[in-house]
């Protein structure tokens, strides 16, 4: 079957039981009921709803009071409608995984309440009679708490069939909803029967909301949003331990300057990423003030989990500013690190990785790169540097370091990689170990590159990223990162897509594609969007995993240049969960 359709019947009306239920049962398909937590507001009985659930129908929460969940409500009122409605239904024996917002209205500030209790929510209104078909289907990647529905009421039979044609042709997911079903009502029994017959004829699957969500390979949500016009969070990257704790680091950028960052902030989750704390400062990353009045802080950070020591490490590079700076001062650059203290729940004061006393390492750092932990607990850390300060080309390499739980110390360095045809060489490298080999991906001004190693230190000459048909990947001047999911290696990247010319350096959306490791080509038919584009760039992002079968992509909307918000961006931080992808 290609494509899927979900039916939701709102308000617990009798017609859902008397009309829709037998019609669906006859065709061996299932729908969904959106019920009020205050069951007296529903028209069908508890016994009828429980019977439908036993027969495979999904029960969704439709609030307690059926009021608009706008910003005017108090937090207590929102909690009652969002959380108490689920609890009341569950006490009566219903299994509730999804929420249907009354009138398809829900202010963004109530989304965190949805995250705590539900797997998905329908919170966005669409004018079903006027929307284009591509706007009616659920977009990819699926924002599982910003789902929308298409009303059966008001659409002609021909338009309904055309919707199904589109779903089938594009292998999409469409959610229909209705209230009363009656012989002569807004949605007639004849209309519904003819639609179901056409759906089955086209081979489109009829699924419940949870079946649809569970089948998705990539779903996303926004864990933070809001832009004040002056600062925005950037460099969002994360990591996870083996017990459900996650960390995301980010830092504020002054949009009136150029790479004018503030100190690192940390957000934590203790429930495997279902909910996150707000981004808070940590004194470990406080700026270092120098005698001449300039100051240094950490940036381009990537957190990682160290299994052998059961702790988190943040790695990044330093940047220096004058007090009145609008951009970095340049000059020396170091790799910094900070180790998490589980007793205090904060990081220990950041330290600096000491490299050999050689001229080329005066300006060397680990910026935005993924590192690897070896079996013995050693770290492979990618860095980039300039061999000669008078030469613009960067060189990338990997260093092996010891980690004793508190300090990271240099042990040895691999070969240096560069690319003569690139104005600034290759930089912002990321490394990964996969199937007993090591892979590095690097940014170039014109293209993206990769290299391969057997020992993790000595790498082949950089090669262009290309598709399996020989076409060069149109990624340029932007980092890429690795992802492992479902036993396969993926690359996550940005590229020219033909629809993103309005985005700075085409740095959105974020794409992912499977790597054919035998030929080191990207498999074009596996490409999917991991984080959607809304005008702002997403090129400074992070990728991590908590198991072999689940990976996460984290990205913040970088609110430069001015005007990118016209496309809908508002400095949201996206948290995408990838479980599998064909």
Coordinates of C-alpha atoms in Angstrom, one line a residue:
X1 CA 0.0 0.0 0.0
X2 CA 1.1 3.6 -0.7
X3 CA 0.0 6.3 1.6
X4 CA -2.1 6.3 4.7
X5 CA -5.2 8.0 6.0
X6 CA -6.5 8.5 9.6
X7 CA -10.1 9.4 10.6
X8 CA -10.8 11.2 13.9
X9 CA -14.4 11.7 15.1
X10 CA -14.6 14.6 17.6
X11 CA -16.7 15.3 20.7
X12 CA -17.8 11.8 21.5
X13 CA -21.0 11.9 19.5
X14 CA -23.4 9.0 19.2
X15 CA -23.1 9.0 15.4
X16 CA -19.5 7.8 15.8
X17 CA -20.8 4.7 17.4
X18 CA -24.0 4.2 15.5
X19 CA -22.8 5.2 12.0
X20 CA -19.0 5.3 11.6
X21 CA -18.2 2.3 13.8
X22 CA -20.3 -0.3 12.0
X23 CA -19.3 1.1 8.6
X24 CA -15.6 0.8 9.5
X25 CA -16.1 -2.6 11.0
X26 CA -17.7 -3.9 7.9
X27 CA -14.6 -2.9 5.9
X28 CA -12.2 -4.2 8.6
X29 CA -10.6 -0.8 9.3
X30 CA -10.3 1.3 12.4
X31 CA -10.7 5.0 13.3
X32 CA -10.2 7.3 16.3
X33 CA -12.4 8.9 18.9
X34 CA -11.5 12.3 20.4
X35 CA -13.3 12.2 23.8
X36 CA -13.7 14.8 26.6
X37 CA -12.1 14.0 29.9
X38 CA -15.3 15.0 31.6
X39 CA -17.2 12.1 30.2
X40 CA -20.6 13.6 30.8
X41 CA -19.8 16.0 27.9
X42 CA -19.6 13.0 25.5
X43 CA -22.9 11.7 24.0
X44 CA -21.9 8.1 23.6
X45 CA -21.6 5.9 26.7
X46 CA -18.4 4.7 28.4
X47 CA -19.4 1.1 27.5
X48 CA -19.8 2.1 23.8
X49 CA -16.4 3.8 23.7
X50 CA -14.7 1.0 25.5
X51 CA -16.2 -1.5 23.1
X52 CA -14.8 0.6 20.2
X53 CA -11.4 0.6 21.9
X54 CA -11.5 -3.2 22.3
X55 CA -12.2 -3.5 18.6
X56 CA -9.0 -1.5 17.7
X57 CA -10.2 2.1 17.7
X58 CA -7.9 4.6 19.2
X59 CA -9.1 6.9 22.0
X60 CA -7.7 10.5 22.0
X61 CA -8.0 13.2 24.6
X62 CA -10.1 16.3 23.5
X63 CA -9.6 18.3 26.7
X64 CA -11.9 18.7 29.6
X65 CA -13.7 21.9 28.9
X66 CA -13.4 22.3 25.1
X67 CA -12.0 25.8 25.2
X68 CA -9.4 27.4 23.0
X69 CA -5.9 26.7 24.4
X70 CA -4.7 30.2 23.7
X71 CA -2.2 32.3 25.5
X72 CA -5.0 33.9 27.6
X73 CA -5.5 30.7 29.7
X74 CA -3.7 30.4 33.0
X75 CA -1.2 27.6 33.4
X76 CA -3.6 25.8 35.8
X77 CA -6.4 26.0 33.3
X78 CA -4.1 24.7 30.5
X79 CA -2.9 21.9 32.8
X80 CA -6.4 20.8 33.5
X81 CA -7.5 20.7 29.9
X82 CA -4.3 19.0 28.6
X83 CA -3.2 16.8 31.4
X84 CA -6.3 16.1 33.6
X85 CA -8.3 15.1 30.5
X86 CA -5.8 12.3 29.9
X87 CA -5.8 11.2 33.5
X88 CA -9.6 11.1 33.7
X89 CA -9.9 9.0 30.6
X90 CA -7.2 6.6 31.7
X91 CA -9.0 6.1 35.0
X92 CA -11.9 4.7 33.0
X93 CA -9.8 2.2 31.2
X94 CA -8.9 4.1 28.1
X95 CA -5.4 4.1 26.6
X96 CA -4.6 7.7 25.5
X97 CA -1.5 8.6 23.5
X98 CA -2.6 11.6 21.4
X99 CA -4.3 14.9 22.1
X100 CA -6.8 16.8 19.8
X101 CA -6.8 20.5 20.6
X102 CA -10.3 22.1 20.7
X103 CA -10.9 24.2 17.5
X104 CA -7.3 23.2 16.5
X105 CA -5.9 26.0 18.6
X106 CA -3.0 25.6 21.0
X107 CA -0.5 28.3 22.0
X108 CA 3.1 27.3 21.7
X109 CA 3.7 27.9 25.3
X110 CA 1.5 24.9 26.2
X111 CA 3.5 22.5 24.0
X112 CA 5.8 21.4 26.9
X113 CA 2.7 20.2 28.7
X114 CA 1.8 18.1 25.6
X115 CA 5.4 16.7 25.6
X116 CA 5.0 15.4 29.1
X117 CA 1.9 13.3 28.5
X118 CA 1.4 12.6 24.8
X119 CA 3.2 11.1 21.8
X120 CA 1.5 13.5 19.4
X121 CA -1.0 16.3 19.2
X122 CA -3.3 17.9 16.6
X123 CA -2.9 21.7 17.3
X124 CA -2.8 23.4 13.9
X125 CA -5.8 24.7 11.9
X126 CA -6.0 24.3 8.1
X127 CA -8.7 25.6 5.8
X128 CA -9.5 22.2 4.2
X129 CA -11.6 23.6 1.4
X130 CA -9.0 26.0 0.1
X131 CA -5.6 24.4 1.0
X132 CA -3.5 22.9 -1.7
X133 CA -3.1 19.1 -1.4
X134 CA 0.5 19.4 -0.4
X135 CA -0.5 21.6 2.5
X136 CA -3.3 19.2 3.6
X137 CA -1.0 16.2 4.0
X138 CA 1.2 15.9 7.1
X139 CA 4.7 17.3 6.1
X140 CA 8.0 15.4 6.3
X141 CA 9.7 15.4 8.8
X142 CA 6.6 15.2 10.9
X143 CA 6.3 17.7 13.7
X144 CA 4.4 15.3 15.9
X145 CA 3.0 18.0 18.2
X146 CA 2.0 20.4 15.4
X147 CA -0.2 18.0 13.4
X148 CA -3.2 19.3 11.4
X149 CA -6.3 17.7 10.1
X150 CA -8.6 18.1 7.0
X151 CA -12.3 18.5 7.7
X152 CA -14.6 16.1 5.9
X153 CA -17.3 18.7 6.2
X154 CA -17.3 21.2 3.3
X155 CA -15.3 19.1 0.8
X156 CA -17.0 17.8 -2.2
X157 CA -16.8 14.1 -3.1
X158 CA -14.6 14.9 -6.0
X159 CA -12.2 16.9 -3.8
X160 CA -12.1 14.1 -1.3
X161 CA -11.2 11.6 -4.0
X162 CA -8.5 14.0 -5.3
X163 CA -7.0 14.1 -1.8
X164 CA -6.7 10.4 -1.8
X165 CA -5.2 10.4 -5.3
X166 CA -2.5 12.8 -4.0
X167 CA -1.8 10.7 -0.9
X168 CA -1.4 7.6 -3.0
X169 CA 0.8 9.2 -5.6
X170 CA 3.1 10.8 -3.0
X171 CA 3.0 8.1 -0.3
X172 CA 1.8 10.7 2.2
X173 CA -0.2 10.7 5.4
X174 CA -3.6 12.6 5.6
X175 CA -5.7 13.0 8.7
X176 CA -9.5 13.6 8.3
X177 CA -11.8 14.7 11.0
X178 CA -15.6 15.0 11.4
X179 CA -18.2 15.6 14.1
X180 CA -21.7 14.4 13.4
X181 CA -22.3 11.7 10.8
X182 CA -25.9 11.4 9.8
X183 CA -28.1 10.6 6.8
X184 CA -28.5 14.3 6.0
X185 CA -25.9 16.1 8.2
X186 CA -22.7 17.9 7.5
X187 CA -21.0 14.6 6.6
X188 CA -23.5 12.1 5.2
X189 CA -23.2 8.4 5.6
X190 CA -23.2 8.1 1.9
X191 CA -20.2 10.5 1.5
X192 CA -18.2 8.6 4.1
X193 CA -19.1 5.2 2.6
X194 CA -18.1 6.3 -0.9
X195 CA -14.8 7.8 0.5
X196 CA -13.9 4.6 2.3
X197 CA -14.6 2.5 -0.8
X198 CA -12.4 4.7 -2.9
X199 CA -9.6 4.6 -0.3
X200 CA -9.6 0.8 -0.3
X201 CA -9.7 0.7 -4.1
X202 CA -6.6 3.0 -4.3
X203 CA -4.7 0.7 -1.9
X204 CA -4.3 3.5 0.7
X205 CA -4.0 2.2 4.3
X206 CA -6.5 3.4 6.9
X207 CA -4.6 3.6 10.2
X208 CA -5.0 5.1 13.7
X209 CA -3.0 8.2 14.7
X210 CA -0.6 6.2 16.8
X211 CA -0.1 3.6 14.1
X212 CA 0.9 6.4 11.8
X213 CA 3.2 8.1 14.3
X214 CA 4.8 4.7 15.2
X215 CA 5.5 4.0 11.5
X216 CA 7.4 7.3 10.9
X217 CA 11.1 7.1 10.5
X218 CA 11.7 10.7 11.4
X219 CA 9.6 13.0 13.6
X220 CA 10.5 16.3 15.0
X221 CA 9.5 18.9 17.6
X222 CA 10.5 22.3 18.8
X223 CA 11.9 22.3 22.3
X224 CA 12.4 26.1 22.4
X225 CA 11.2 29.0 20.3
X226 CA 11.0 32.7 20.4
X227 CA 13.1 35.6 19.0
X228 CA 13.5 39.0 20.5
X229 CA 15.2 40.6 17.5
X230 CA 18.5 41.0 19.3
X231 CA 19.9 37.6 20.3
X232 CA 19.3 34.0 19.2
X233 CA 20.4 30.6 20.4
X234 CA 22.8 28.9 18.1
X235 CA 25.2 25.9 18.0
X236 CA 22.6 23.5 19.5
X237 CA 24.1 20.0 19.9
X238 CA 23.4 17.1 22.2
X239 CA 24.4 13.8 23.6
X240 CA 22.8 11.0 25.6
X241 CA 23.9 8.4 28.2
X242 CA 22.6 4.9 28.5
X243 CA 20.1 5.6 31.3
X244 CA 17.8 8.2 29.7
X245 CA 19.7 11.4 30.5
X246 CA 20.4 13.9 27.7
X247 CA 22.2 17.2 27.5
X248 CA 22.0 19.9 24.8
X249 CA 24.4 22.9 24.8
X250 CA 23.8 26.1 22.9
X251 CA 24.9 29.8 23.2
X252 CA 23.4 33.1 22.4
X253 CA 24.5 35.1 19.3
X254 CA 24.2 38.9 19.1
X255 CA 22.6 39.3 15.7
X256 CA 24.0 42.9 15.4
X257 CA 27.5 41.4 15.2
X258 CA 29.3 38.7 13.3
X259 CA 30.0 35.5 15.3
X260 CA 29.5 37.5 18.5
X261 CA 28.7 34.7 21.0
X262 CA 27.9 34.6 24.7
X263 CA 28.8 31.8 27.2
X264 CA 27.5 28.3 26.7
X265 CA 24.2 27.3 28.1
X266 CA 23.0 23.8 29.1
X267 CA 19.6 22.1 28.9
X268 CA 19.0 18.7 30.5
X269 CA 16.5 15.9 30.1
X270 CA 16.1 12.9 32.5
X271 CA 13.3 11.2 30.5
X272 CA 15.1 10.3 27.3
X273 CA 14.3 13.6 25.6
X274 CA 10.6 13.7 26.3
X275 CA 11.0 17.0 28.2
X276 CA 14.0 19.4 28.6
X277 CA 14.8 22.0 31.1
X278 CA 15.3 25.6 30.0
X279 CA 18.8 26.6 28.7
X280 CA 20.7 27.8 31.8
X281 CA 24.2 29.2 32.3
X282 CA 26.9 27.0 33.9
X283 CA 29.8 28.7 35.7
X284 CA 32.1 26.1 34.0
X285 CA 31.8 28.2 30.8
X286 CA 32.2 31.7 32.3
X287 CA 34.3 34.0 30.2
X288 CA 38.0 34.4 31.0
X289 CA 38.9 38.0 31.3
X290 CA 42.5 39.0 30.4
X291 CA 44.7 41.8 31.7
X292 CA 44.3 43.8 28.5
X293 CA 40.5 43.8 28.9
X294 CA 39.8 41.2 26.2
X295 CA 38.0 38.0 27.1
X296 CA 37.9 34.4 26.0
X297 CA 35.0 32.0 26.0
X298 CA 34.1 28.6 24.5
X299 CA 32.1 28.2 21.3
X300 CA 31.4 25.6 18.6
X301 CA 30.9 23.1 21.3
X302 CA 29.8 19.4 20.9
X303 CA 28.9 17.4 24.0
X304 CA 29.5 13.6 24.1
X305 CA 28.9 10.8 26.5
X306 CA 32.0 8.9 27.7
X307 CA 30.9 5.3 28.4
X308 CA 34.0 4.1 30.3
X309 CA 33.8 6.9 32.8
X310 CA 30.0 7.3 32.7
X311 CA 30.1 11.0 32.3
X312 CA 29.5 13.8 29.8
X313 CA 32.3 15.9 28.1
X314 CA 31.9 19.1 26.2
X315 CA 34.5 19.7 23.6
X316 CA 34.9 22.9 21.5
X317 CA 37.2 25.7 20.7
X318 CA 37.9 29.2 22.1
X319 CA 37.1 32.6 20.7
X320 CA 38.4 36.0 21.9
X321 CA 36.7 39.4 21.9
X322 CA 37.4 42.9 23.0
X323 CA 34.7 44.4 25.3
X324 CA 33.3 46.5 22.4
X325 CA 33.7 43.8 19.8
X326 CA 31.3 43.1 17.0
X327 CA 33.3 40.1 15.8
X328 CA 36.1 37.8 17.1
X329 CA 39.6 39.2 17.4
X330 CA 41.2 36.3 15.6
X331 CA 44.7 35.0 16.4
X332 CA 45.2 32.1 18.8
X333 CA 42.6 29.4 19.2
X334 CA 42.5 26.4 21.5
X335 CA 40.5 23.3 22.1
X336 CA 38.6 23.5 25.4
X337 CA 36.8 20.7 27.3
X338 CA 34.7 20.5 30.4
X339 CA 33.7 17.3 32.3
X340 CA 30.3 16.8 33.9
X341 CA 30.0 16.4 37.7
X342 CA 27.1 14.1 38.5
X343 CA 27.2 15.1 42.2
X344 CA 26.5 18.7 41.5
X345 CA 24.6 18.3 38.2
X346 CA 26.9 20.9 36.6
X347 CA 30.2 20.9 34.7
X348 CA 33.6 21.3 36.2
X349 CA 35.5 24.5 35.1
X350 CA 36.5 24.2 31.5
X351 CA 40.1 23.4 30.8
X352 CA 42.4 23.6 27.7
X353 CA 43.9 20.7 25.8
X354 CA 47.6 21.1 25.6
X355 CA 49.0 20.3 22.2
X356 CA 52.7 19.9 21.2
X357 CA 54.6 23.2 21.2
X358 CA 54.6 23.8 17.5
X359 CA 53.8 26.9 15.5
X360 CA 50.9 25.4 13.6
X361 CA 49.0 24.6 16.9
X362 CA 48.9 28.2 18.0
X363 CA 45.6 28.4 16.1
X364 CA 44.1 24.9 16.4
X365 CA 40.8 23.8 17.7
X366 CA 38.0 21.3 17.8
X367 CA 35.1 23.2 16.3
X368 CA 31.7 21.7 15.8
X369 CA 33.2 18.2 15.4
X370 CA 32.1 14.7 16.5
X371 CA 34.7 12.7 18.5
X372 CA 35.1 9.0 19.1
X373 CA 35.6 7.0 22.3
X374 CA 37.9 3.9 21.8
X375 CA 37.5 0.7 23.7
X376 CA 40.1 1.6 26.2
X377 CA 38.5 5.0 26.9
X378 CA 40.9 7.0 24.8
X379 CA 39.4 9.8 22.6
X380 CA 39.9 10.5 19.0
X381 CA 39.3 14.2 18.7
X382 CA 39.3 16.0 15.2
X383 CA 40.9 19.4 15.0
X384 CA 41.7 21.9 12.3
X385 CA 44.5 24.4 12.1
X386 CA 46.7 26.5 9.8
X387 CA 50.2 25.2 9.2
X388 CA 51.3 28.8 8.4
X389 CA 49.4 31.8 9.7
X390 CA 50.1 33.6 6.3
X391 CA 48.4 30.8 4.4
X392 CA 44.6 30.8 4.4
X393 CA 44.2 27.0 4.0
X394 CA 43.1 25.0 7.0
X395 CA 44.3 21.4 7.6
X396 CA 42.3 18.8 9.4
X397 CA 43.6 15.9 11.5
X398 CA 42.8 13.6 14.4
X399 CA 44.5 13.4 17.7
X400 CA 44.4 10.6 20.2
X401 CA 44.1 11.6 23.8
X402 CA 43.9 9.9 27.2
X403 CA 40.9 10.7 29.5
X404 CA 41.2 9.8 33.2
X405 CA 37.7 11.1 34.2
X406 CA 39.0 14.6 34.9
X407 CA 41.7 15.5 32.5
X408 CA 42.2 15.0 28.7
X409 CA 45.9 14.7 27.7
X410 CA 47.5 14.5 24.3
X411 CA 49.1 11.2 23.2
X412 CA 49.6 11.3 19.4
X413 CA 48.5 12.9 16.2
X414 CA 47.6 11.6 12.7
X415 CA 48.3 12.9 9.3
X416 CA 47.2 16.3 8.1
X417 CA 44.6 16.6 5.4
X418 CA 43.9 19.5 3.1
X419 CA 42.6 20.3 -0.4
X420 CA 44.6 22.6 -2.6
X421 CA 41.6 23.7 -4.7
X422 CA 39.7 24.9 -1.6
X423 CA 40.3 28.6 -0.7
X424 CA 40.4 27.7 3.1
X425 CA 41.3 24.1 2.8
X426 CA 39.2 21.6 4.8
X427 CA 37.9 22.2 8.3
X428 CA 35.3 21.5 10.9
X429 CA 36.0 17.8 10.7
X430 CA 33.8 15.1 12.3
X431 CA 34.8 11.5 12.9
X432 CA 33.0 8.3 13.5
X433 CA 33.8 4.6 13.9
X434 CA 31.6 2.2 11.9
X435 CA 32.1 -1.5 11.2
X436 CA 35.7 -1.3 12.5
X437 CA 36.7 1.5 10.2
X438 CA 36.9 5.3 10.8
X439 CA 35.4 8.0 8.7
X440 CA 36.0 11.7 8.6
X441 CA 33.8 14.3 6.9
X442 CA 35.0 17.8 6.4
X443 CA 33.8 21.2 5.3
X444 CA 35.2 23.0 2.3
X445 CA 34.2 26.4 0.8
X446 CA 33.2 24.7 -2.5
X447 CA 32.3 21.2 -1.5
X448 CA 32.1 18.6 1.3
X449 CA 34.7 15.9 1.6
X450 CA 35.4 12.6 3.4
X451 CA 38.4 10.4 4.3
X452 CA 38.7 6.9 5.5
X453 CA 41.1 5.3 8.1
X454 CA 41.8 1.9 9.5
X455 CA 43.4 3.1 12.8
X456 CA 41.4 6.3 13.4
X457 CA 44.5 8.5 13.0
X458 CA 45.9 8.1 9.5
X459 CA 43.3 9.0 6.8
X460 CA 43.2 8.8 3.0
X461 CA 43.3 11.9 0.9
X462 CA 40.0 13.8 1.0
X463 CA 37.4 12.8 -1.6
X464 CA 34.4 14.6 -2.8
X465 CA 31.0 13.6 -1.5
X466 CA 29.0 12.3 -4.4
X467 CA 25.7 10.5 -5.1
X468 CA 25.5 7.0 -6.3
X469 CA 24.8 8.2 -9.8
X470 CA 28.1 10.1 -9.9
X471 CA 26.6 13.6 -9.3
X472 CA 28.6 15.8 -6.8
X473 CA 26.7 16.6 -3.6
X474 CA 25.8 20.3 -3.8
X475 CA 26.9 20.9 -0.2
X476 CA 29.3 23.8 0.2
X477 CA 30.8 26.0 3.0
X478 CA 28.8 24.2 5.6
X479 CA 29.6 21.3 8.0
X480 CA 28.3 17.8 7.8
X481 CA 28.0 15.2 10.5
X482 CA 27.6 11.4 10.8
X483 CA 24.6 9.4 12.0
X484 CA 24.3 5.7 12.7
X485 CA 20.8 4.3 12.8
X486 CA 19.4 0.8 12.2
X487 CA 22.8 -0.7 11.4
X488 CA 23.5 1.8 8.6
X489 CA 25.8 4.9 8.3
X490 CA 24.2 8.2 7.2
X491 CA 25.5 11.6 6.4
X492 CA 23.5 14.7 7.6
X493 CA 24.1 17.8 5.6
X494 CA 22.7 20.8 3.8
X495 CA 22.7 21.4 0.0
X496 CA 21.2 23.3 -2.9
X497 CA 17.7 21.9 -3.3
X498 CA 16.1 24.2 -5.9
X499 CA 13.6 25.5 -3.3
X500 CA 16.0 27.0 -0.7
X501 CA 17.7 29.9 -2.6
X502 CA 16.3 32.3 0.0
X503 CA 18.3 30.6 2.8
X504 CA 21.8 31.8 3.6
X505 CA 24.3 29.5 1.8
X506 CA 21.4 27.0 1.3
X507 CA 21.9 26.0 5.0
X508 CA 18.4 24.6 5.4
X509 CA 16.7 22.2 5.5
X510 CA 18.9 19.5 7.0
X511 CA 19.0 16.4 4.8
X512 CA 20.2 12.9 5.6
X513 CA 21.1 10.0 3.3
X514 CA 22.5 6.5 3.7
X515 CA 26.1 6.0 2.8
X516 CA 27.0 3.1 0.6
X517 CA 30.2 2.3 2.4
X518 CA 31.5 -0.1 -0.2
X519 CA 31.7 2.7 -2.8
X520 CA 31.5 5.7 -0.4
X521 CA 28.6 7.3 -2.2
X522 CA 25.4 8.7 -0.9
X523 CA 22.3 6.6 -1.9
X524 CA 20.0 9.2 -3.5
X525 CA 16.7 7.3 -3.0
X526 CA 17.3 7.2 0.8
X527 CA 17.5 11.0 1.2
X528 CA 15.0 12.5 3.6
X529 CA 14.6 15.8 5.5
X530 CA 15.6 15.6 9.1
X531 CA 14.9 19.2 10.1
X532 CA 12.5 21.5 8.1
X533 CA 13.4 24.8 6.6
X534 CA 11.6 28.0 7.6
X535 CA 14.0 30.7 6.2
X536 CA 16.7 30.6 8.8
X537 CA 19.9 28.6 8.4
X538 CA 20.5 25.4 10.3
X539 CA 24.1 24.6 9.3
X540 CA 25.5 24.6 12.8
X541 CA 23.8 21.4 14.2
X542 CA 24.5 18.3 16.1
X543 CA 23.8 14.5 15.7
X544 CA 23.9 11.9 18.4
X545 CA 22.3 8.6 19.4
X546 CA 21.1 6.7 22.5
X547 CA 21.0 3.3 20.9
X548 CA 21.9 1.5 17.6
X549 CA 18.3 2.0 16.3
X550 CA 17.6 5.6 17.4
X551 CA 19.4 8.8 16.5
X552 CA 18.7 12.5 17.1
X553 CA 19.4 15.6 15.1
X554 CA 19.4 19.0 17.0
X555 CA 19.5 22.3 15.2
X556 CA 18.8 25.9 16.1
X557 CA 17.4 28.5 13.7
X558 CA 20.2 31.0 13.2
X559 CA 18.4 34.4 12.9
X560 CA 20.8 36.0 10.4
X561 CA 20.6 37.7 8.0
X562 CA 17.8 40.0 8.9
X563 CA 14.5 39.1 7.3
X564 CA 14.8 35.3 7.5
X565 CA 11.9 35.4 10.0
X566 CA 9.6 36.3 7.1
X567 CA 9.5 32.6 6.2
X568 CA 8.3 31.6 9.6
X569 CA 11.5 31.1 11.6
X570 CA 11.6 32.3 15.2
X571 CA 14.9 30.8 16.6
X572 CA 13.2 27.5 17.3
X573 CA 15.5 24.6 18.4
X574 CA 14.4 21.5 16.6
X575 CA 14.8 18.0 18.1
X576 CA 14.4 15.3 15.5
X577 CA 14.1 11.6 16.4
X578 CA 15.1 9.2 13.7
X579 CA 14.3 5.5 14.4
X580 CA 14.6 3.9 11.0
X581 CA 14.5 4.9 7.3
X582 CA 14.0 2.9 4.2

